[in-house]
Amino acid sequence: MILIETVLVAFAMFSALPLPCPEWNAKNMRYALCAFPLVGLVCGGLWLGWGALCAYLSAPSLLRGAGLCLIPVLVTGGVHLDGYADTCDALASHAPPEKKQEILKDPRCGAFAAIKLCAYFAAHLALCAALVPTREALGAMALAFVLERGLSGLSVTRFALARDTGLAHTFATGADRRMAGRILMLECALAASGMIVLGGIAGGAMALTALIVFRRYRVAADRAFGGLSGDLAGWFLQRCELWMLGALAACQLLEAKFL
């Protein structure tokens, strides 16, 4: 029963799927972060399903790409994009960490947030449309949704927090951070291994890209913001997704050109 409640807590917080939400308590919050990657499995499964449907219908690449681009947004309700936009606004301010934290808490959408969101979706749609939808490529990207969420959850258990309020603080204080971190590391390792098995060199490039983006995430959290917040976790997840998708598309283009 606790296992089911733990999964439901993760889906209630990190997805827009119409599932029942139990009351949060010390037991079902303890490993809720470990269930976060399961949301990625849903995104990945829908990616595979949409890719198969488009192949069966011989759908245009732009239509296929639009569906692939929108699936993660529809599954999550844009919860991570909100953090991405707020963080882009804060980073563009070039203000001290304390001021950046104030910008993160501001509910208004600034100009830089709107600009970055437009650029993000233009890049994401273009990459999805350019992707050659082989079973291996779609499978590797499906696992990428799991990897990025595993790394995002891992950061909550390992990074210093910027403040003692907010979503990241709630999940960090409610979790068994040591054990949850170990489980998330195992989930990340399994997802990355699966990407390499399915995608070969492209899968390896995607996994390496995720680690590079994760490193940049830690530096930004420490130096620019004085610690982790929920908005920063969303910023990382969206950047990681885009860069892994870019790595996959680049590998396909290079393979078509030289092999």
PDB file of C-alpha atoms in Angstrom:
ATOM      1  CA  MET A   1       0.000   0.000   0.000  1.00  0.00           C
ATOM      2  CA  ILE A   2       2.833   2.415   0.865  1.00  0.00           C
ATOM      3  CA  LEU A   3       4.520   1.592  -2.445  1.00  0.00           C
ATOM      4  CA  ILE A   4       1.389   2.518  -4.386  1.00  0.00           C
ATOM      5  CA  GLU A   5       0.961   5.710  -2.370  1.00  0.00           C
ATOM      6  CA  THR A   6       4.600   6.615  -3.013  1.00  0.00           C
ATOM      7  CA  VAL A   7       4.123   6.274  -6.760  1.00  0.00           C
ATOM      8  CA  LEU A   8       0.880   8.267  -6.632  1.00  0.00           C
ATOM      9  CA  VAL A   9       2.586  11.089  -4.726  1.00  0.00           C
ATOM     10  CA  ALA A  10       5.263  11.316  -7.435  1.00  0.00           C
ATOM     11  CA  PHE A  11       2.701  11.328 -10.243  1.00  0.00           C
ATOM     12  CA  ALA A  12       0.480  13.841  -8.456  1.00  0.00           C
ATOM     13  CA  MET A  13       3.385  16.264  -8.119  1.00  0.00           C
ATOM     14  CA  PHE A  14       5.244  15.723 -11.386  1.00  0.00           C
ATOM     15  CA  SER A  15       2.513  14.862 -13.874  1.00  0.00           C
ATOM     16  CA  ALA A  16      -0.890  16.063 -15.011  1.00  0.00           C
ATOM     17  CA  LEU A  17      -2.318  12.557 -15.264  1.00  0.00           C
ATOM     18  CA  PRO A  18      -5.729  12.167 -13.575  1.00  0.00           C
ATOM     19  CA  LEU A  19      -4.667   9.831 -10.783  1.00  0.00           C
ATOM     20  CA  PRO A  20      -5.815   9.835  -7.156  1.00  0.00           C
ATOM     21  CA  CYS A  21      -3.531  11.701  -4.787  1.00  0.00           C
ATOM     22  CA  PRO A  22      -3.087  10.350  -1.248  1.00  0.00           C
ATOM     23  CA  GLU A  23      -2.409  12.670   1.650  1.00  0.00           C
ATOM     24  CA  TRP A  24       1.306  13.277   1.940  1.00  0.00           C
ATOM     25  CA  ASN A  25       2.923  11.816   5.052  1.00  0.00           C
ATOM     26  CA  ALA A  26       6.334  10.726   6.296  1.00  0.00           C
ATOM     27  CA  LYS A  27       5.945   7.202   4.904  1.00  0.00           C
ATOM     28  CA  ASN A  28       4.838   7.903   1.337  1.00  0.00           C
ATOM     29  CA  MET A  29       7.208  10.882   0.969  1.00  0.00           C
ATOM     30  CA  ARG A  30      10.269   8.924   2.020  1.00  0.00           C
ATOM     31  CA  TYR A  31      10.965   7.457  -1.427  1.00  0.00           C
ATOM     32  CA  ALA A  32       8.686   9.561  -3.631  1.00  0.00           C
ATOM     33  CA  LEU A  33      11.708  10.916  -5.520  1.00  0.00           C
ATOM     34  CA  CYS A  34      12.608   7.350  -6.513  1.00  0.00           C
ATOM     35  CA  ALA A  35       9.254   7.068  -8.299  1.00  0.00           C
ATOM     36  CA  PHE A  36       9.849  10.291 -10.236  1.00  0.00           C
ATOM     37  CA  PRO A  37      11.561   8.448 -13.163  1.00  0.00           C
ATOM     38  CA  LEU A  38       8.344   6.450 -13.667  1.00  0.00           C
ATOM     39  CA  VAL A  39       6.799   9.628 -15.088  1.00  0.00           C
ATOM     40  CA  GLY A  40       9.579   9.460 -17.664  1.00  0.00           C
ATOM     41  CA  LEU A  41       8.550   5.907 -18.526  1.00  0.00           C
ATOM     42  CA  VAL A  42       5.064   7.194 -19.359  1.00  0.00           C
ATOM     43  CA  CYS A  43       6.532   9.910 -21.594  1.00  0.00           C
ATOM     44  CA  GLY A  44       8.791   7.364 -23.263  1.00  0.00           C
ATOM     45  CA  GLY A  45       5.978   4.886 -23.819  1.00  0.00           C
ATOM     46  CA  LEU A  46       3.847   7.562 -25.461  1.00  0.00           C
ATOM     47  CA  TRP A  47       6.812   8.596 -27.616  1.00  0.00           C
ATOM     48  CA  LEU A  48       7.148   5.028 -28.865  1.00  0.00           C
ATOM     49  CA  GLY A  49       3.402   4.759 -29.443  1.00  0.00           C
ATOM     50  CA  TRP A  50       3.160   8.046 -31.336  1.00  0.00           C
ATOM     51  CA  GLY A  51       6.206   7.179 -33.431  1.00  0.00           C
ATOM     52  CA  ALA A  52       4.701   3.797 -34.340  1.00  0.00           C
ATOM     53  CA  LEU A  53       1.346   5.372 -35.213  1.00  0.00           C
ATOM     54  CA  CYS A  54       2.970   7.999 -37.422  1.00  0.00           C
ATOM     55  CA  ALA A  55       5.014   5.328 -39.186  1.00  0.00           C
ATOM     56  CA  TYR A  56       1.870   3.252 -39.785  1.00  0.00           C
ATOM     57  CA  LEU A  57      -0.017   6.259 -41.175  1.00  0.00           C
ATOM     58  CA  SER A  58       3.019   7.601 -43.079  1.00  0.00           C
ATOM     59  CA  ALA A  59       2.422  10.927 -41.321  1.00  0.00           C
ATOM     60  CA  PRO A  60       4.440  14.001 -42.348  1.00  0.00           C
ATOM     61  CA  SER A  61       7.613  14.598 -40.360  1.00  0.00           C
ATOM     62  CA  LEU A  62       6.319  17.908 -39.022  1.00  0.00           C
ATOM     63  CA  LEU A  63       3.168  16.294 -37.640  1.00  0.00           C
ATOM     64  CA  ARG A  64       5.212  13.505 -36.092  1.00  0.00           C
ATOM     65  CA  GLY A  65       7.629  16.034 -34.628  1.00  0.00           C
ATOM     66  CA  ALA A  66       4.834  18.175 -33.196  1.00  0.00           C
ATOM     67  CA  GLY A  67       3.384  15.178 -31.379  1.00  0.00           C
ATOM     68  CA  LEU A  68       6.773  14.164 -30.005  1.00  0.00           C
ATOM     69  CA  CYS A  69       7.381  17.736 -28.875  1.00  0.00           C
ATOM     70  CA  LEU A  70       4.029  18.033 -27.105  1.00  0.00           C
ATOM     71  CA  ILE A  71       3.886  14.643 -25.366  1.00  0.00           C
ATOM     72  CA  PRO A  72       6.169  15.579 -22.435  1.00  0.00           C
ATOM     73  CA  VAL A  73       4.262  18.837 -21.940  1.00  0.00           C
ATOM     74  CA  LEU A  74       0.888  17.080 -21.926  1.00  0.00           C
ATOM     75  CA  VAL A  75       2.086  14.396 -19.493  1.00  0.00           C
ATOM     76  CA  THR A  76       3.660  16.852 -17.041  1.00  0.00           C
ATOM     77  CA  GLY A  77       1.291  19.775 -17.507  1.00  0.00           C
ATOM     78  CA  GLY A  78       4.334  21.989 -18.059  1.00  0.00           C
ATOM     79  CA  VAL A  79       5.394  21.871 -14.405  1.00  0.00           C
ATOM     80  CA  HIS A  80       9.092  21.754 -15.306  1.00  0.00           C
ATOM     81  CA  LEU A  81       8.752  24.417 -17.994  1.00  0.00           C
ATOM     82  CA  ASP A  82       7.579  26.820 -15.306  1.00  0.00           C
ATOM     83  CA  GLY A  83      10.843  26.336 -13.449  1.00  0.00           C
ATOM     84  CA  TYR A  84      12.773  26.620 -16.708  1.00  0.00           C
ATOM     85  CA  ALA A  85      11.171  29.983 -17.492  1.00  0.00           C
ATOM     86  CA  ASP A  86      11.694  31.387 -13.989  1.00  0.00           C
ATOM     87  CA  THR A  87      15.330  30.294 -13.923  1.00  0.00           C
ATOM     88  CA  CYS A  88      16.030  31.781 -17.359  1.00  0.00           C
ATOM     89  CA  ASP A  89      14.613  35.081 -16.095  1.00  0.00           C
ATOM     90  CA  ALA A  90      16.794  34.943 -13.002  1.00  0.00           C
ATOM     91  CA  LEU A  91      19.974  34.039 -14.886  1.00  0.00           C
ATOM     92  CA  ALA A  92      19.393  36.816 -17.425  1.00  0.00           C
ATOM     93  CA  SER A  93      19.296  39.378 -14.614  1.00  0.00           C
ATOM     94  CA  HIS A  94      23.009  38.848 -13.772  1.00  0.00           C
ATOM     95  CA  ALA A  95      22.038  39.856 -10.237  1.00  0.00           C
ATOM     96  CA  PRO A  96      23.488  38.539  -6.955  1.00  0.00           C
ATOM     97  CA  PRO A  97      22.179  35.154  -5.747  1.00  0.00           C
ATOM     98  CA  GLU A  98      19.761  36.771  -3.288  1.00  0.00           C
ATOM     99  CA  LYS A  99      18.139  38.836  -6.030  1.00  0.00           C
ATOM    100  CA  LYS A 100      17.960  35.796  -8.307  1.00  0.00           C
ATOM    101  CA  GLN A 101      16.073  33.958  -5.585  1.00  0.00           C
ATOM    102  CA  GLU A 102      13.569  36.812  -5.450  1.00  0.00           C
ATOM    103  CA  ILE A 103      13.073  36.592  -9.206  1.00  0.00           C
ATOM    104  CA  LEU A 104      12.416  32.860  -8.925  1.00  0.00           C
ATOM    105  CA  LYS A 105       9.602  33.542  -6.466  1.00  0.00           C
ATOM    106  CA  ASP A 106       8.034  36.251  -8.650  1.00  0.00           C
ATOM    107  CA  PRO A 107       4.868  34.775 -10.273  1.00  0.00           C
ATOM    108  CA  ARG A 108       5.114  37.150 -13.230  1.00  0.00           C
ATOM    109  CA  CYS A 109       6.674  36.004 -16.515  1.00  0.00           C
ATOM    110  CA  GLY A 110       9.505  38.267 -17.614  1.00  0.00           C
ATOM    111  CA  ALA A 111      10.641  39.067 -21.135  1.00  0.00           C
ATOM    112  CA  PHE A 112      13.623  36.735 -20.998  1.00  0.00           C
ATOM    113  CA  ALA A 113      11.411  33.858 -19.862  1.00  0.00           C
ATOM    114  CA  ALA A 114       9.114  34.350 -22.880  1.00  0.00           C
ATOM    115  CA  ILE A 115      12.067  34.623 -25.256  1.00  0.00           C
ATOM    116  CA  LYS A 116      13.739  31.508 -23.879  1.00  0.00           C
ATOM    117  CA  LEU A 117      10.508  29.502 -24.008  1.00  0.00           C
ATOM    118  CA  CYS A 118       9.941  30.435 -27.662  1.00  0.00           C
ATOM    119  CA  ALA A 119      13.523  29.501 -28.499  1.00  0.00           C
ATOM    120  CA  TYR A 120      13.194  26.249 -26.553  1.00  0.00           C
ATOM    121  CA  PHE A 121      10.091  25.078 -28.399  1.00  0.00           C
ATOM    122  CA  ALA A 122      11.477  26.137 -31.793  1.00  0.00           C
ATOM    123  CA  ALA A 123      14.593  24.041 -31.153  1.00  0.00           C
ATOM    124  CA  HIS A 124      12.642  21.129 -29.659  1.00  0.00           C
ATOM    125  CA  LEU A 125      10.168  20.986 -32.556  1.00  0.00           C
ATOM    126  CA  ALA A 126      12.935  21.209 -35.153  1.00  0.00           C
ATOM    127  CA  LEU A 127      14.907  18.400 -33.532  1.00  0.00           C
ATOM    128  CA  CYS A 128      11.825  16.181 -33.167  1.00  0.00           C
ATOM    129  CA  ALA A 129      10.911  16.743 -36.821  1.00  0.00           C
ATOM    130  CA  ALA A 130      14.493  16.063 -37.954  1.00  0.00           C
ATOM    131  CA  LEU A 131      14.746  12.851 -35.953  1.00  0.00           C
ATOM    132  CA  VAL A 132      14.765   9.643 -37.965  1.00  0.00           C
ATOM    133  CA  PRO A 133      12.152   7.642 -36.011  1.00  0.00           C
ATOM    134  CA  THR A 134      13.889   4.279 -35.885  1.00  0.00           C
ATOM    135  CA  ARG A 135      12.948   1.908 -33.100  1.00  0.00           C
ATOM    136  CA  GLU A 136      16.438   2.272 -31.632  1.00  0.00           C
ATOM    137  CA  ALA A 137      16.341   6.079 -31.646  1.00  0.00           C
ATOM    138  CA  LEU A 138      12.866   6.294 -30.139  1.00  0.00           C
ATOM    139  CA  GLY A 139      13.788   3.694 -27.539  1.00  0.00           C
ATOM    140  CA  ALA A 140      16.946   5.549 -26.532  1.00  0.00           C
ATOM    141  CA  MET A 141      15.025   8.806 -26.195  1.00  0.00           C
ATOM    142  CA  ALA A 142      12.292   7.055 -24.243  1.00  0.00           C
ATOM    143  CA  LEU A 143      14.911   6.039 -21.666  1.00  0.00           C
ATOM    144  CA  ALA A 144      16.345   9.565 -21.764  1.00  0.00           C
ATOM    145  CA  PHE A 145      13.116  10.769 -20.142  1.00  0.00           C
ATOM    146  CA  VAL A 146      13.849   8.346 -17.312  1.00  0.00           C
ATOM    147  CA  LEU A 147      17.509   9.369 -16.997  1.00  0.00           C
ATOM    148  CA  GLU A 148      16.805  13.100 -16.792  1.00  0.00           C
ATOM    149  CA  ARG A 149      14.257  12.585 -14.028  1.00  0.00           C
ATOM    150  CA  GLY A 150      16.582  10.265 -12.169  1.00  0.00           C
ATOM    151  CA  LEU A 151      19.322  12.903 -12.253  1.00  0.00           C
ATOM    152  CA  SER A 152      16.881  15.627 -11.239  1.00  0.00           C
ATOM    153  CA  GLY A 153      15.742  13.582  -8.252  1.00  0.00           C
ATOM    154  CA  LEU A 154      19.345  12.742  -7.397  1.00  0.00           C
ATOM    155  CA  SER A 155      20.198  16.426  -7.226  1.00  0.00           C
ATOM    156  CA  VAL A 156      17.537  16.966  -4.566  1.00  0.00           C
ATOM    157  CA  THR A 157      19.172  14.296  -2.402  1.00  0.00           C
ATOM    158  CA  ARG A 158      22.751  15.475  -2.995  1.00  0.00           C
ATOM    159  CA  PHE A 159      22.851  19.253  -3.623  1.00  0.00           C
ATOM    160  CA  ALA A 160      22.745  21.940  -0.961  1.00  0.00           C
ATOM    161  CA  LEU A 161      19.388  23.723  -0.795  1.00  0.00           C
ATOM    162  CA  ALA A 162      19.108  27.467  -1.354  1.00  0.00           C
ATOM    163  CA  ARG A 163      16.295  27.972   1.152  1.00  0.00           C
ATOM    164  CA  ASP A 164      14.259  26.115   3.746  1.00  0.00           C
ATOM    165  CA  THR A 165      10.966  26.492   1.882  1.00  0.00           C
ATOM    166  CA  GLY A 166       9.614  25.379  -1.475  1.00  0.00           C
ATOM    167  CA  LEU A 167       9.081  22.147  -3.356  1.00  0.00           C
ATOM    168  CA  ALA A 168      12.702  20.974  -3.363  1.00  0.00           C
ATOM    169  CA  HIS A 169      12.924  21.497   0.395  1.00  0.00           C
ATOM    170  CA  THR A 170       9.667  19.605   0.957  1.00  0.00           C
ATOM    171  CA  PHE A 171      10.852  16.550  -0.965  1.00  0.00           C
ATOM    172  CA  ALA A 172      14.407  16.721   0.376  1.00  0.00           C
ATOM    173  CA  THR A 173      13.355  16.876   4.026  1.00  0.00           C
ATOM    174  CA  GLY A 174      10.687  14.226   3.551  1.00  0.00           C
ATOM    175  CA  ALA A 175      13.061  11.778   1.860  1.00  0.00           C
ATOM    176  CA  ASP A 176      15.542   9.286   3.192  1.00  0.00           C
ATOM    177  CA  ARG A 177      18.192  11.205   1.271  1.00  0.00           C
ATOM    178  CA  ARG A 178      20.978   8.637   1.531  1.00  0.00           C
ATOM    179  CA  MET A 179      18.957   5.585   0.494  1.00  0.00           C
ATOM    180  CA  ALA A 180      16.853   7.507  -2.041  1.00  0.00           C
ATOM    181  CA  GLY A 181      20.052   8.823  -3.589  1.00  0.00           C
ATOM    182  CA  ARG A 182      21.435   5.312  -3.963  1.00  0.00           C
ATOM    183  CA  ILE A 183      18.228   4.064  -5.581  1.00  0.00           C
ATOM    184  CA  LEU A 184      18.174   7.022  -7.973  1.00  0.00           C
ATOM    185  CA  MET A 185      21.804   6.404  -8.932  1.00  0.00           C
ATOM    186  CA  LEU A 186      20.903   2.810  -9.763  1.00  0.00           C
ATOM    187  CA  GLU A 187      17.921   3.976 -11.832  1.00  0.00           C
ATOM    188  CA  CYS A 188      20.161   6.426 -13.695  1.00  0.00           C
ATOM    189  CA  ALA A 189      22.745   3.718 -14.374  1.00  0.00           C
ATOM    190  CA  LEU A 190      20.095   1.335 -15.710  1.00  0.00           C
ATOM    191  CA  ALA A 191      18.550   4.017 -17.926  1.00  0.00           C
ATOM    192  CA  ALA A 192      21.947   5.077 -19.310  1.00  0.00           C
ATOM    193  CA  SER A 193      22.940   1.454 -19.930  1.00  0.00           C
ATOM    194  CA  GLY A 194      19.686   0.845 -21.771  1.00  0.00           C
ATOM    195  CA  MET A 195      20.273   3.926 -23.917  1.00  0.00           C
ATOM    196  CA  ILE A 196      23.711   2.643 -24.895  1.00  0.00           C
ATOM    197  CA  VAL A 197      22.391  -0.848 -25.660  1.00  0.00           C
ATOM    198  CA  LEU A 198      19.567   0.514 -27.807  1.00  0.00           C
ATOM    199  CA  GLY A 199      21.248   3.524 -29.378  1.00  0.00           C
ATOM    200  CA  GLY A 200      24.872   2.436 -29.559  1.00  0.00           C
ATOM    201  CA  ILE A 201      27.166   5.426 -30.077  1.00  0.00           C
ATOM    202  CA  ALA A 202      24.187   7.791 -30.154  1.00  0.00           C
ATOM    203  CA  GLY A 203      22.906   6.419 -26.855  1.00  0.00           C
ATOM    204  CA  GLY A 204      26.342   6.820 -25.302  1.00  0.00           C
ATOM    205  CA  ALA A 205      26.565  10.389 -26.595  1.00  0.00           C
ATOM    206  CA  MET A 206      23.168  11.149 -25.073  1.00  0.00           C
ATOM    207  CA  ALA A 207      24.175   9.753 -21.686  1.00  0.00           C
ATOM    208  CA  LEU A 208      27.455  11.696 -21.728  1.00  0.00           C
ATOM    209  CA  THR A 209      25.572  14.853 -22.682  1.00  0.00           C
ATOM    210  CA  ALA A 210      23.236  14.366 -19.717  1.00  0.00           C
ATOM    211  CA  LEU A 211      26.216  14.177 -17.345  1.00  0.00           C
ATOM    212  CA  ILE A 212      27.727  17.349 -18.815  1.00  0.00           C
ATOM    213  CA  VAL A 213      24.437  19.218 -18.404  1.00  0.00           C
ATOM    214  CA  PHE A 214      24.168  17.836 -14.860  1.00  0.00           C
ATOM    215  CA  ARG A 215      27.601  19.249 -14.065  1.00  0.00           C
ATOM    216  CA  ARG A 216      26.583  22.662 -15.429  1.00  0.00           C
ATOM    217  CA  TYR A 217      23.441  22.430 -13.307  1.00  0.00           C
ATOM    218  CA  ARG A 218      25.424  21.932 -10.110  1.00  0.00           C
ATOM    219  CA  VAL A 219      27.720  24.851 -10.894  1.00  0.00           C
ATOM    220  CA  ALA A 220      24.753  27.138 -11.617  1.00  0.00           C
ATOM    221  CA  ALA A 221      22.962  26.044  -8.455  1.00  0.00           C
ATOM    222  CA  ASP A 222      25.976  26.728  -6.255  1.00  0.00           C
ATOM    223  CA  ARG A 223      27.444  29.853  -7.823  1.00  0.00           C
ATOM    224  CA  ALA A 224      24.460  31.679  -9.308  1.00  0.00           C
ATOM    225  CA  PHE A 225      21.766  30.813  -6.753  1.00  0.00           C
ATOM    226  CA  GLY A 226      23.521  29.692  -3.597  1.00  0.00           C
ATOM    227  CA  GLY A 227      21.866  26.273  -3.721  1.00  0.00           C
ATOM    228  CA  LEU A 228      19.136  24.153  -5.256  1.00  0.00           C
ATOM    229  CA  SER A 229      15.461  25.029  -5.673  1.00  0.00           C
ATOM    230  CA  GLY A 230      12.506  23.380  -7.399  1.00  0.00           C
ATOM    231  CA  ASP A 231      12.698  25.897 -10.252  1.00  0.00           C
ATOM    232  CA  LEU A 232      16.326  25.003 -10.879  1.00  0.00           C
ATOM    233  CA  ALA A 233      15.450  21.308 -10.952  1.00  0.00           C
ATOM    234  CA  GLY A 234      12.875  22.034 -13.669  1.00  0.00           C
ATOM    235  CA  TRP A 235      15.397  24.150 -15.576  1.00  0.00           C
ATOM    236  CA  PHE A 236      17.873  21.288 -15.541  1.00  0.00           C
ATOM    237  CA  LEU A 237      15.324  18.710 -16.658  1.00  0.00           C
ATOM    238  CA  GLN A 238      14.213  20.716 -19.693  1.00  0.00           C
ATOM    239  CA  ARG A 239      17.789  21.545 -20.710  1.00  0.00           C
ATOM    240  CA  CYS A 240      18.860  17.949 -20.287  1.00  0.00           C
ATOM    241  CA  GLU A 241      15.975  16.754 -22.461  1.00  0.00           C
ATOM    242  CA  LEU A 242      16.765  19.240 -25.220  1.00  0.00           C
ATOM    243  CA  TRP A 243      20.489  18.547 -25.243  1.00  0.00           C
ATOM    244  CA  MET A 244      20.044  14.763 -25.271  1.00  0.00           C
ATOM    245  CA  LEU A 245      17.609  15.104 -28.152  1.00  0.00           C
ATOM    246  CA  GLY A 246      20.145  17.309 -29.919  1.00  0.00           C
ATOM    247  CA  ALA A 247      22.891  14.734 -29.358  1.00  0.00           C
ATOM    248  CA  LEU A 248      20.676  12.013 -30.836  1.00  0.00           C
ATOM    249  CA  ALA A 249      19.780  14.092 -33.909  1.00  0.00           C
ATOM    250  CA  ALA A 250      23.436  15.095 -34.415  1.00  0.00           C
ATOM    251  CA  CYS A 251      24.592  11.478 -34.270  1.00  0.00           C
ATOM    252  CA  GLN A 252      21.968  10.496 -36.845  1.00  0.00           C
ATOM    253  CA  LEU A 253      23.061  13.306 -39.171  1.00  0.00           C
ATOM    254  CA  LEU A 254      26.740  12.389 -38.836  1.00  0.00           C
ATOM    255  CA  GLU A 255      25.988   8.710 -39.391  1.00  0.00           C
ATOM    256  CA  ALA A 256      24.002   9.481 -42.548  1.00  0.00           C
ATOM    257  CA  LYS A 257      26.803  11.726 -43.827  1.00  0.00           C
ATOM    258  CA  PHE A 258      29.855   9.592 -43.175  1.00  0.00           C
ATOM    259  CA  LEU A 259      28.644   5.989 -42.890  1.00  0.00           C
TER     260      LEU A 259
END
